[in-house]
CSV table of C-alpha atoms and ligand atoms in Angstrom, one decimal:
chain,number,residue,atom,x,y,z
A,1,MET,CA,-10.7,4.0,-11.3
A,2,GLU,CA,-11.5,3.0,-7.7
A,3,ASN,CA,-11.7,-0.6,-8.7
A,4,ARG,CA,-8.4,-0.4,-10.5
A,5,ARG,CA,-6.8,1.2,-7.5
A,6,ASN,CA,-8.1,-1.6,-5.3
A,7,PHE,CA,-6.9,-4.2,-7.7
A,8,VAL,CA,-3.4,-2.8,-7.8
A,9,LYS,CA,-3.4,-2.5,-4.0
A,10,LYS,CA,-4.5,-6.1,-3.6
A,11,LEU,CA,-1.9,-7.2,-6.2
A,12,SER,CA,0.9,-5.5,-4.3
A,13,VAL,CA,-0.1,-7.1,-1.0
A,14,ALA,CA,-0.3,-10.4,-2.8
A,15,THR,CA,3.1,-10.4,-4.4
A,16,GLY,CA,4.7,-10.4,-0.9
A,17,ALA,CA,2.9,-13.7,-0.1
A,18,LEU,CA,3.5,-15.3,-3.5
A,19,SER,CA,7.2,-14.7,-3.6
A,20,LEU,CA,7.9,-16.5,-0.3
A,21,VAL,CA,9.6,-19.9,-0.1
A,22,PRO,CA,7.7,-22.5,1.8
A,23,VAL,CA,8.4,-22.2,5.5
A,24,LEU,CA,6.8,-25.4,6.6
A,25,THR,CA,7.4,-28.9,5.8
A,26,PRO,CA,4.5,-30.4,3.8
A,27,VAL,CA,3.7,-32.9,6.6
A,28,LYS,CA,3.1,-30.1,9.0
A,29,ALA,CA,0.9,-27.8,7.0
A,30,ARG,CA,0.6,-26.2,3.7
A,31,SER,CA,3.3,-23.7,2.8
A,32,LEU,CA,2.9,-20.0,3.5
A,33,SER,CA,2.8,-19.2,-0.2
A,34,GLU,CA,0.0,-21.8,-0.7
A,35,ALA,CA,-1.9,-20.3,2.2
A,36,GLY,CA,-1.4,-16.8,0.7
A,37,LYS,CA,-3.7,-17.9,-2.1
A,38,LEU,CA,-6.6,-17.9,0.4
A,39,ILE,CA,-6.3,-14.2,1.0
A,40,ASN,CA,-4.6,-12.7,-2.1
A,41,ASP,CA,-7.9,-11.4,-3.3
A,42,LEU,CA,-9.0,-10.0,0.0
A,43,SER,CA,-8.4,-6.6,1.5
A,44,PRO,CA,-6.2,-6.6,4.6
A,45,ALA,CA,-9.3,-6.1,6.8
A,46,GLU,CA,-11.0,-9.1,5.2
A,47,ALA,CA,-7.9,-11.2,5.4
A,48,ALA,CA,-7.7,-10.5,9.1
A,49,ARG,CA,-10.8,-12.7,9.5
A,50,ASN,CA,-9.7,-15.6,7.3
A,51,GLU,CA,-9.1,-18.3,10.0
A,52,GLU,CA,-7.9,-20.9,7.5
A,53,TYR,CA,-5.0,-18.5,6.5
A,54,TRP,CA,-4.1,-17.7,10.1
A,55,HIS,CA,-4.2,-21.3,11.0
A,56,THR,CA,-1.2,-21.8,8.7
A,57,ILE,CA,0.6,-18.9,10.4
A,58,GLN,CA,-0.2,-20.5,13.8
A,59,GLN,CA,1.4,-23.8,12.6
A,60,ALA,CA,4.6,-21.9,11.7
A,61,TYR,CA,5.3,-21.4,15.4
A,62,THR,CA,6.2,-24.1,18.0
A,63,VAL,CA,4.4,-22.6,21.0
A,64,SER,CA,3.3,-24.6,24.0
A,65,PRO,CA,-0.1,-26.2,23.5
A,66,ASN,CA,-0.7,-26.1,27.2
A,67,ILE,CA,0.2,-22.5,28.2
A,68,ILE,CA,-1.7,-19.7,26.5
A,69,ASN,CA,0.9,-17.0,26.2
A,70,LEU,CA,-0.7,-13.6,26.1
A,71,ASN,CA,2.4,-11.7,27.0
A,72,ASN,CA,3.9,-11.3,23.6
A,73,GLY,CA,4.4,-7.6,24.4
A,74,GLY,CA,7.3,-8.7,26.6
A,75,VAL,CA,9.1,-10.8,24.0
A,76,SER,CA,7.7,-13.0,21.2
A,77,PRO,CA,8.4,-16.5,20.0
A,78,GLN,CA,10.0,-17.1,16.6
A,79,PRO,CA,8.5,-19.2,13.8
A,80,LEU,CA,10.3,-22.5,13.2
A,81,ILE,CA,12.3,-21.2,10.2
A,82,VAL,CA,13.9,-18.5,12.4
A,83,GLN,CA,14.6,-21.0,15.2
A,84,ASP,CA,16.1,-23.4,12.6
A,85,ALA,CA,18.3,-20.7,11.2
A,86,VAL,CA,19.7,-19.8,14.6
A,87,ASP,CA,20.4,-23.5,15.3
A,88,ARG,CA,22.0,-24.0,11.8
A,89,TYR,CA,24.2,-21.0,12.1
A,90,ASN,CA,25.1,-21.9,15.6
A,91,ARG,CA,26.2,-25.4,14.7
A,92,MET,CA,28.2,-24.0,11.8
A,93,SER,CA,29.9,-21.4,14.1
A,94,ASN,CA,30.9,-24.2,16.5
A,95,GLU,CA,32.9,-25.9,13.8
A,96,ALA,CA,35.4,-23.1,13.8
A,97,PRO,CA,34.0,-20.0,15.6
A,98,SER,CA,36.3,-17.3,14.5
A,99,TYR,CA,36.4,-18.5,10.9
A,100,PHE,CA,32.6,-19.0,10.4
A,101,MET,CA,31.5,-16.1,12.5
A,102,TRP,CA,34.0,-13.5,11.3
A,103,ARG,CA,34.5,-14.6,7.7
A,104,THR,CA,31.2,-16.2,6.7
A,105,LEU,CA,28.3,-15.0,8.8
A,106,ASP,CA,29.7,-11.5,9.2
A,107,ALA,CA,29.6,-11.1,5.4
A,108,GLY,CA,25.9,-11.2,5.6
A,109,ARG,CA,25.5,-8.1,7.7
A,110,GLU,CA,25.4,-5.6,4.8
A,111,SER,CA,22.7,-7.6,3.0
A,112,LEU,CA,20.7,-7.8,6.3
A,113,ARG,CA,21.1,-4.1,6.6
A,114,MET,CA,19.5,-3.6,3.2
A,115,LYS,CA,16.7,-6.0,4.0
A,116,LEU,CA,15.9,-4.3,7.3
A,117,ALA,CA,16.1,-0.9,5.6
A,118,ASP,CA,13.6,-2.0,3.0
A,119,LEU,CA,11.2,-3.0,5.7
A,120,ALA,CA,11.9,0.2,7.7
A,121,GLY,CA,11.6,2.4,4.6
A,122,CYS,CA,14.9,4.1,5.1
A,123,ASP,CA,18.5,4.2,3.6
A,124,PRO,CA,20.6,1.2,4.8
A,125,GLU,CA,23.3,3.8,5.7
A,126,GLU,CA,20.9,4.9,8.5
A,127,LEU,CA,20.5,1.6,10.2
A,128,ALA,CA,22.7,-0.1,12.7
A,129,ILE,CA,22.0,-3.7,13.8
A,130,ASN,CA,22.4,-4.4,17.5
A,131,ARG,CA,20.9,-6.4,20.4
A,132,ASN,CA,17.7,-4.7,21.6
A,133,ALA,CA,15.8,-1.4,22.0
A,134,THR,CA,17.6,-0.7,25.3
A,135,GLU,CA,20.9,-0.7,23.5
A,136,ALA,CA,19.6,1.3,20.5
A,137,LEU,CA,17.9,4.0,22.6
A,138,GLY,CA,20.6,4.0,25.3
A,139,THR,CA,23.1,4.8,22.5
A,140,VAL,CA,21.1,7.9,21.6
A,141,ILE,CA,20.3,9.0,25.2
A,142,LEU,CA,23.9,8.7,26.4
A,143,GLY,CA,25.5,9.7,23.1
A,144,LEU,CA,23.8,13.1,22.4
A,145,ASN,CA,25.8,16.3,23.0
A,146,LEU,CA,23.9,18.0,25.9
A,147,LYS,CA,25.2,20.3,28.6
A,148,LYS,CA,24.1,21.3,32.1
A,149,GLY,CA,20.7,23.1,31.9
A,150,ASP,CA,19.7,21.6,28.6
A,151,GLU,CA,16.2,20.2,28.8
A,152,VAL,CA,14.6,16.9,27.6
A,153,VAL,CA,10.9,16.2,27.4
A,154,LEU,CA,9.7,12.7,28.1
A,155,THR,CA,6.7,11.0,29.7
A,156,LYS,CA,6.2,9.2,33.0
A,157,GLN,CA,4.7,6.4,30.9
A,158,ASP,CA,7.9,5.7,29.0
A,159,TYR,CA,9.9,2.5,29.4
A,160,PRO,CA,12.0,2.3,32.6
A,161,ASN,CA,15.3,1.6,30.9
A,162,MET,CA,15.0,4.8,28.9
A,163,ILE,CA,13.9,6.8,31.9
A,164,GLN,CA,16.8,5.4,33.9
A,165,ALA,CA,19.3,6.4,31.2
A,166,TRP,CA,18.0,10.0,31.1
A,167,LYS,CA,18.0,10.1,34.9
A,168,GLN,CA,21.6,9.1,34.9
A,169,ARG,CA,22.4,12.1,32.6
A,170,GLU,CA,20.4,14.3,35.0
A,171,MET,CA,22.5,13.0,38.0
A,172,ARG,CA,25.8,13.1,36.2
A,173,GLU,CA,25.6,16.2,34.0
A,174,GLY,CA,22.8,18.3,35.3
A,175,ILE,CA,20.5,18.2,32.3
A,176,LYS,CA,16.9,18.9,33.2
A,177,LEU,CA,14.0,16.4,32.6
A,178,ASN,CA,10.6,17.9,31.9
A,179,TRP,CA,7.9,15.3,32.4
A,180,VAL,CA,4.6,14.8,30.6
A,181,ASN,CA,2.0,12.8,32.6
A,182,LEU,CA,-0.5,11.0,30.4
A,183,GLU,CA,-3.9,9.9,31.8
A,184,LEU,CA,-4.5,6.9,29.6
A,185,PRO,CA,-6.4,6.0,27.5
A,186,ILE,CA,-6.7,9.3,25.5
A,187,GLU,CA,-8.8,9.4,22.4
A,188,ASN,CA,-7.8,12.7,21.1
A,189,ASP,CA,-4.4,13.4,19.5
A,190,GLU,CA,-4.7,17.1,20.2
A,191,ILE,CA,-4.8,16.5,24.0
A,192,ILE,CA,-1.5,14.6,23.8
A,193,VAL,CA,0.2,17.1,21.4
A,194,GLN,CA,-0.8,19.9,23.7
A,195,LYS,CA,0.7,18.2,26.7
A,196,PHE,CA,4.1,17.9,24.9
A,197,LYS,CA,3.8,21.4,23.7
A,198,GLU,CA,3.3,22.8,27.2
A,199,ALA,CA,6.4,20.9,28.4
A,200,PHE,CA,8.6,22.5,25.7
A,201,THR,CA,10.7,25.6,26.7
A,202,PRO,CA,13.3,27.6,24.9
A,203,ARG,CA,15.9,25.3,26.5
A,204,THR,CA,14.4,22.0,25.3
A,205,LYS,CA,16.9,20.2,23.1
A,206,VAL,CA,15.4,16.7,22.8
A,207,VAL,CA,12.0,15.1,23.0
A,208,MET,CA,11.6,11.3,23.5
A,209,ILE,CA,8.3,9.9,22.2
A,210,THR,CA,7.2,6.3,22.9
A,211,HIS,CA,5.3,5.4,19.7
A,212,MET,CA,3.2,2.8,21.6
A,213,ILE,CA,3.1,2.9,25.4
A,214,ASN,CA,3.9,-0.6,26.4
A,215,TRP,CA,1.7,-0.6,29.6
A,216,THR,CA,-1.6,-0.1,27.8
A,217,GLY,CA,-0.9,-0.1,24.1
A,218,GLN,CA,-1.8,3.6,23.6
A,219,ILE,CA,-0.5,4.9,20.2
A,220,LEU,CA,1.0,8.4,20.4
A,221,PRO,CA,0.7,10.8,17.5
A,222,VAL,CA,4.5,10.9,16.9
A,223,LYS,CA,4.4,12.9,13.6
A,224,LYS,CA,2.2,15.6,15.1
A,225,ILE,CA,4.5,16.0,18.1
A,226,SER,CA,7.6,15.9,15.8
A,227,LYS,CA,6.2,18.7,13.7
A,228,ILE,CA,6.0,21.1,16.7
A,229,ALA,CA,9.4,19.9,17.9
A,230,ARG,CA,10.9,20.7,14.5
A,231,GLU,CA,9.5,24.2,14.4
A,232,ARG,CA,11.5,24.8,17.7
A,233,GLY,CA,14.7,23.0,16.7
A,234,ILE,CA,14.1,20.2,19.1
A,235,ALA,CA,15.6,16.8,18.2
A,236,VAL,CA,13.2,13.9,18.1
A,237,LEU,CA,13.9,10.4,19.5
A,238,VAL,CA,11.3,7.7,19.0
A,239,ASP,CA,11.0,4.5,21.0
A,240,GLY,CA,9.6,2.1,18.4
A,241,ALA,CA,10.0,-1.0,20.5
A,242,HIS,CA,6.3,-1.8,20.2
A,243,THR,CA,5.4,-0.6,16.8
A,244,PHE,CA,8.1,-1.9,14.4
A,245,ALA,CA,6.5,-4.9,12.4
A,246,HIS,CA,3.3,-4.3,14.4
A,247,LEU,CA,1.8,-1.2,12.8
A,248,ASP,CA,2.2,-0.6,9.1
A,249,TYR,CA,4.4,2.4,8.7
A,250,LYS,CA,7.9,3.4,7.6
A,251,ILE,CA,10.4,5.1,10.0
A,252,PRO,CA,10.7,8.3,7.9
A,253,ASP,CA,6.8,8.7,8.2
A,254,LEU,CA,7.5,9.7,11.8
A,255,ASP,CA,9.8,12.5,10.9
A,256,CYS,CA,12.2,11.7,13.7
A,257,ASP,CA,16.0,12.0,14.0
A,258,TYR,CA,16.6,8.9,16.1
A,259,TYR,CA,14.7,5.7,16.5
A,260,GLY,CA,15.3,2.4,18.3
A,261,THR,CA,13.5,-0.9,18.4
A,262,SER,CA,13.9,-4.5,19.4
A,263,LEU,CA,13.4,-7.1,16.7
A,264,HIS,CA,12.5,-9.9,19.1
A,265,LYS,CA,9.1,-8.4,19.8
A,266,TRP,CA,6.8,-7.9,16.9
A,267,LEU,CA,9.1,-9.1,14.1
A,268,SER,CA,9.5,-12.5,15.8
A,269,ALA,CA,13.3,-12.3,15.2
A,270,PRO,CA,15.7,-14.2,17.5
A,271,PHE,CA,16.0,-13.2,21.2
A,272,GLY,CA,18.6,-10.4,21.6
A,273,SER,CA,18.2,-8.6,18.3
A,274,GLY,CA,17.5,-4.9,17.7
A,275,MET,CA,18.0,-1.9,15.5
A,276,LEU,CA,19.0,1.7,15.7
A,277,TYR,CA,18.0,4.3,13.1
A,278,VAL,CA,19.9,7.6,12.9
A,279,LYS,CA,19.0,10.2,10.3
A,280,LYS,CA,21.9,10.6,7.9
A,281,ASP,CA,22.9,14.1,8.9
A,282,LYS,CA,22.8,13.2,12.7
A,283,ILE,CA,25.1,10.3,12.6
A,284,LYS,CA,28.4,12.2,12.8
A,285,ASP,CA,27.6,14.1,16.0
A,286,LEU,CA,26.1,11.2,17.9
A,287,TRP,CA,28.7,9.5,20.1
A,288,PRO,CA,28.7,5.7,20.1
A,289,LEU,CA,28.2,3.9,23.4
A,290,LEU,CA,31.2,1.7,22.6
A,291,PRO,CA,33.6,3.7,20.5
A,292,ASN,CA,35.4,2.7,17.3
A,293,GLN,CA,38.7,4.3,16.1
A,294,ASN,CA,36.9,7.5,15.0
A,295,PRO,CA,33.8,8.0,17.1
A,296,LEU,CA,32.7,11.1,15.2
A,297,ILE,CA,32.8,9.6,11.8
A,298,ALA,CA,29.5,9.8,9.7
A,299,ASP,CA,29.2,6.1,9.3
A,300,ILE,CA,26.3,4.2,10.9
A,301,ARG,CA,28.6,1.2,11.5
A,302,LYS,CA,30.3,3.0,14.3
A,303,PHE,CA,27.4,1.9,16.4
A,304,GLU,CA,28.1,-1.7,15.8
A,305,VAL,CA,31.3,-2.1,17.8
A,306,LEU,CA,29.7,-4.5,20.2
A,307,GLY,CA,32.6,-6.9,20.6
A,308,THR,CA,31.9,-10.6,20.2
A,309,ARG,CA,28.2,-11.3,20.1
A,310,SER,CA,25.9,-13.9,18.6
A,311,PHE,CA,26.3,-13.9,14.8
A,312,PRO,CA,23.8,-16.8,14.5
A,313,ILE,CA,21.2,-14.6,16.2
A,314,GLU,CA,22.0,-11.6,14.0
A,315,GLN,CA,22.0,-13.5,10.7
A,316,ALA,CA,18.7,-15.3,11.5
A,317,ILE,CA,16.9,-11.9,11.6
A,318,GLY,CA,16.7,-12.1,7.8
A,319,HIS,CA,14.4,-15.1,8.0
A,320,ALA,CA,12.1,-13.2,10.3
A,321,VAL,CA,12.0,-10.4,7.8
A,322,ASN,CA,11.0,-12.9,5.1
A,323,PHE,CA,8.2,-14.2,7.3
A,324,GLN,CA,7.0,-10.7,8.0
A,325,ASN,CA,7.0,-9.8,4.3
A,326,ALA,CA,5.1,-13.0,3.5
A,327,ILE,CA,2.3,-11.9,5.7
A,328,GLY,CA,2.5,-8.3,4.8
A,329,ASN,CA,2.7,-5.3,7.2
A,330,LYS,CA,-0.9,-4.1,6.7
A,331,ARG,CA,-2.4,-7.6,7.0
A,332,LYS,CA,-0.5,-8.3,10.1
A,333,GLU,CA,-1.6,-5.0,11.7
A,334,GLU,CA,-5.2,-5.7,10.8
A,335,ARG,CA,-5.1,-9.2,12.2
A,336,LEU,CA,-3.5,-8.1,15.5
A,337,ARG,CA,-6.1,-5.4,15.9
A,338,TYR,CA,-8.8,-7.9,15.1
A,339,LEU,CA,-7.5,-10.3,17.8
A,340,LYS,CA,-7.4,-7.5,20.4
A,341,ASN,CA,-11.0,-6.4,19.5
A,342,TYR,CA,-12.2,-10.0,19.5
A,343,TRP,CA,-11.7,-10.4,23.3
A,344,ALA,CA,-11.9,-6.8,24.4
A,345,GLU,CA,-15.3,-6.2,22.8
A,346,LYS,CA,-16.7,-9.2,24.7
A,347,VAL,CA,-15.6,-8.0,28.1
A,348,VAL,CA,-15.9,-4.2,27.9
A,349,HIS,CA,-19.5,-4.2,29.0
A,350,LEU,CA,-19.1,-6.6,31.9
A,351,PRO,CA,-19.9,-5.1,35.3
A,352,ARG,CA,-16.7,-4.0,37.2
A,353,VAL,CA,-14.5,-4.5,34.0
A,354,LYS,CA,-12.7,-1.4,32.7
A,355,LEU,CA,-10.5,-1.2,29.6
A,356,ASN,CA,-7.5,1.0,30.0
A,357,THR,CA,-7.0,1.0,26.3
A,358,SER,CA,-9.0,2.7,23.6
A,359,LEU,CA,-10.8,0.5,21.1
A,360,LYS,CA,-10.6,3.1,18.3
A,361,PRO,CA,-8.2,1.8,15.6
A,362,GLU,CA,-6.0,4.9,15.6
A,363,PHE,CA,-5.2,4.6,19.3
A,364,SER,CA,-4.4,0.9,19.7
A,365,CYS,CA,-3.6,-2.3,18.0
A,366,ALA,CA,-2.7,-5.7,19.5
A,367,ILE,CA,-2.1,-4.6,23.1
A,368,ALA,CA,-4.8,-3.9,25.6
A,369,ASN,CA,-5.0,-3.5,29.3
A,370,PHE,CA,-8.0,-4.2,31.5
A,371,SER,CA,-8.8,-3.9,35.2
A,372,ILE,CA,-11.6,-5.2,37.4
A,373,GLU,CA,-12.9,-3.0,40.2
A,374,GLY,CA,-11.7,-4.3,43.6
A,375,MET,CA,-9.0,-6.6,42.2
A,376,GLU,CA,-5.3,-6.1,42.2
A,377,PRO,CA,-3.5,-6.8,38.9
A,378,SER,CA,-1.3,-9.4,40.6
A,379,GLU,CA,-4.4,-11.2,41.9
A,380,MET,CA,-5.9,-11.4,38.4
A,381,ASP,CA,-2.6,-12.4,36.9
A,382,THR,CA,-2.4,-15.3,39.4
A,383,ILE,CA,-6.0,-16.5,38.8
A,384,LEU,CA,-5.4,-16.3,35.0
A,385,PHE,CA,-2.4,-18.5,35.2
A,386,ASN,CA,-3.4,-20.9,38.0
A,387,LYS,CA,-6.9,-21.6,36.9
A,388,TYR,CA,-6.7,-21.0,33.2
A,389,LYS,CA,-3.1,-21.4,32.3
A,390,ILE,CA,-3.1,-18.0,30.6
A,391,HIS,CA,0.1,-16.0,31.0
A,392,THR,CA,-0.3,-12.2,31.0
A,393,SER,CA,1.5,-9.3,32.6
A,394,ALA,CA,0.3,-7.5,35.7
A,395,ILE,CA,1.0,-3.8,35.4
A,396,VAL,CA,1.4,-1.3,38.2
A,397,TRP,CA,3.3,1.7,36.9
A,398,GLU,CA,2.6,5.4,37.6
A,399,ASN,CA,-1.1,6.0,37.1
A,400,ILE,CA,-1.7,2.6,35.3
A,401,LYS,CA,-3.0,-0.5,37.1
A,402,GLY,CA,-4.3,-3.5,35.2
A,403,VAL,CA,-3.5,-6.7,33.3
A,404,ARG,CA,-1.9,-6.3,29.9
A,405,VAL,CA,-3.0,-8.8,27.3
A,406,THR,CA,-0.9,-9.2,24.2
A,407,PRO,CA,-1.8,-11.8,21.5
A,408,HIS,CA,0.4,-12.3,18.4
A,409,VAL,CA,-0.2,-13.7,14.9
A,410,TYR,CA,-0.1,-17.2,16.1
A,411,THR,CA,-2.8,-16.8,18.7
A,412,PRO,CA,-6.0,-18.8,17.9
A,413,LEU,CA,-9.4,-17.4,18.7
A,414,LYS,CA,-10.1,-20.3,21.0
A,415,ASP,CA,-7.3,-19.1,23.3
A,416,LEU,CA,-9.0,-15.7,23.4
A,417,ASP,CA,-12.4,-17.4,24.2
A,418,ARG,CA,-10.7,-18.9,27.3
A,419,LEU,CA,-9.5,-15.4,28.2
A,420,VAL,CA,-13.0,-14.1,27.9
A,421,ASP,CA,-14.3,-16.9,30.2
A,422,ALA,CA,-11.6,-16.1,32.7
A,423,ILE,CA,-12.4,-12.4,32.8
A,424,THR,CA,-16.1,-13.1,33.1
A,425,PHE,CA,-15.4,-15.4,36.0
A,426,MET,CA,-13.2,-12.9,37.8
A,427,ALA,CA,-15.7,-10.1,37.2
A,428,LYS,CA,-18.5,-12.2,38.9
A,429,LYS,CA,-16.3,-13.1,41.9
B,9,PLP,C1,8.3,0.8,25.1
B,9,PLP,C2,9.5,-0.1,25.3
B,9,PLP,N1,10.7,0.4,25.0
B,9,PLP,C3,11.9,-0.3,25.2
B,9,PLP,C4,11.8,-1.6,25.6
B,9,PLP,C5,13.1,-2.4,25.8
B,9,PLP,O1,13.1,-3.5,25.0
B,9,PLP,P1,14.3,-4.6,25.2
B,9,PLP,O2,14.2,-5.2,26.5
B,9,PLP,O3,14.1,-5.5,24.1
B,9,PLP,O4,15.6,-3.8,25.1
B,9,PLP,C6,10.6,-2.2,25.9
B,9,PLP,C7,10.5,-3.6,26.4
B,9,PLP,O5,9.4,-4.1,26.7
B,9,PLP,C8,9.4,-1.4,25.7
B,9,PLP,O6,8.2,-1.9,26.0
């Protein structure tokens, strides 16, 4: 029975890879579907270590051979098929912009909605396509019906744009913000859940939960927090900027009311693409940021009144979804975690080096943050780039100080070896 289950599991992972059209020209490398044959019989964890397969994925990108980009947490590059689609649609649009953008490309939006909904595991009628997580989450933060004295729970480790939006409501309308302060890393869900629970009061109307804290990569137990929020009638907003197309899950698994993400991070979609999820019964009462004729209609499209924007960027998202499906969500998650562990396990025991991220799989994936006693993050960031040509992100935010390292599916192990050398050098300084 167990063998049969494993077989079916492998088969369903495999079909994603086999159904993909080649994304690479034969002169460059083998096609993705060809490469998929290398791993179709492997479990996702085994596939994560198949360098021959990941070499093909690396070739699908056009990244600089001279700069090692380990700041994919900020924004990620696109595989060539996505870049080509943007170029193609852009050239087409330039032949007669209003005709090709509004009559041809625009017609693809409903199909794209279905494609994204399939990946997100929700109803297409719950998904609006927009430009980034800031826009998606800002729509919810500024569009919820709240009055003076209503309370919102959030953490000091949330992303600044979201914090700023909530603070504006605090300044303007007198809502009250109740802050949770997380001492990261935390390797116990119950500690996190308890902190949120303690911040809830009878006046709490909304809780915002960042699924993965961008500064360190800590994964928060969204579903467990949602459960308690639900029992108290508190609406749940999830910042999924760092987990969509990174961790293998579906939005409804989180049991949230609202969710926003960028697609130009882990999905490798074009720069300036994002997505808003609003649970069906919550659409009507959420005010759009940029209103349509009937702002209180129960139609998710009311959040897409963005004026003229880049239709080439929007339509090329579909190619990024194809690429994601070809790899498979679980395989990608396992590979990303493997890459993080690859370098982190080599430096964690070095004297003066401290990891600000848990290495337990349930608490982190691709992102990790390290510090070295006696060194400022900016100093390490400078050495990493000037001496090793490794681009990272120096973090100083609330109680977090360190360098954030974020590989992506195109990162070869050799690049991480250089990172390990660099950290070893700095730790001995
Ligand atoms: C946790 C989190 N939320 C939201 C955002 C905003 O993303 P964007 O700049 O694409 O709107 C980021 C960006 O890094 C983030 O890390």
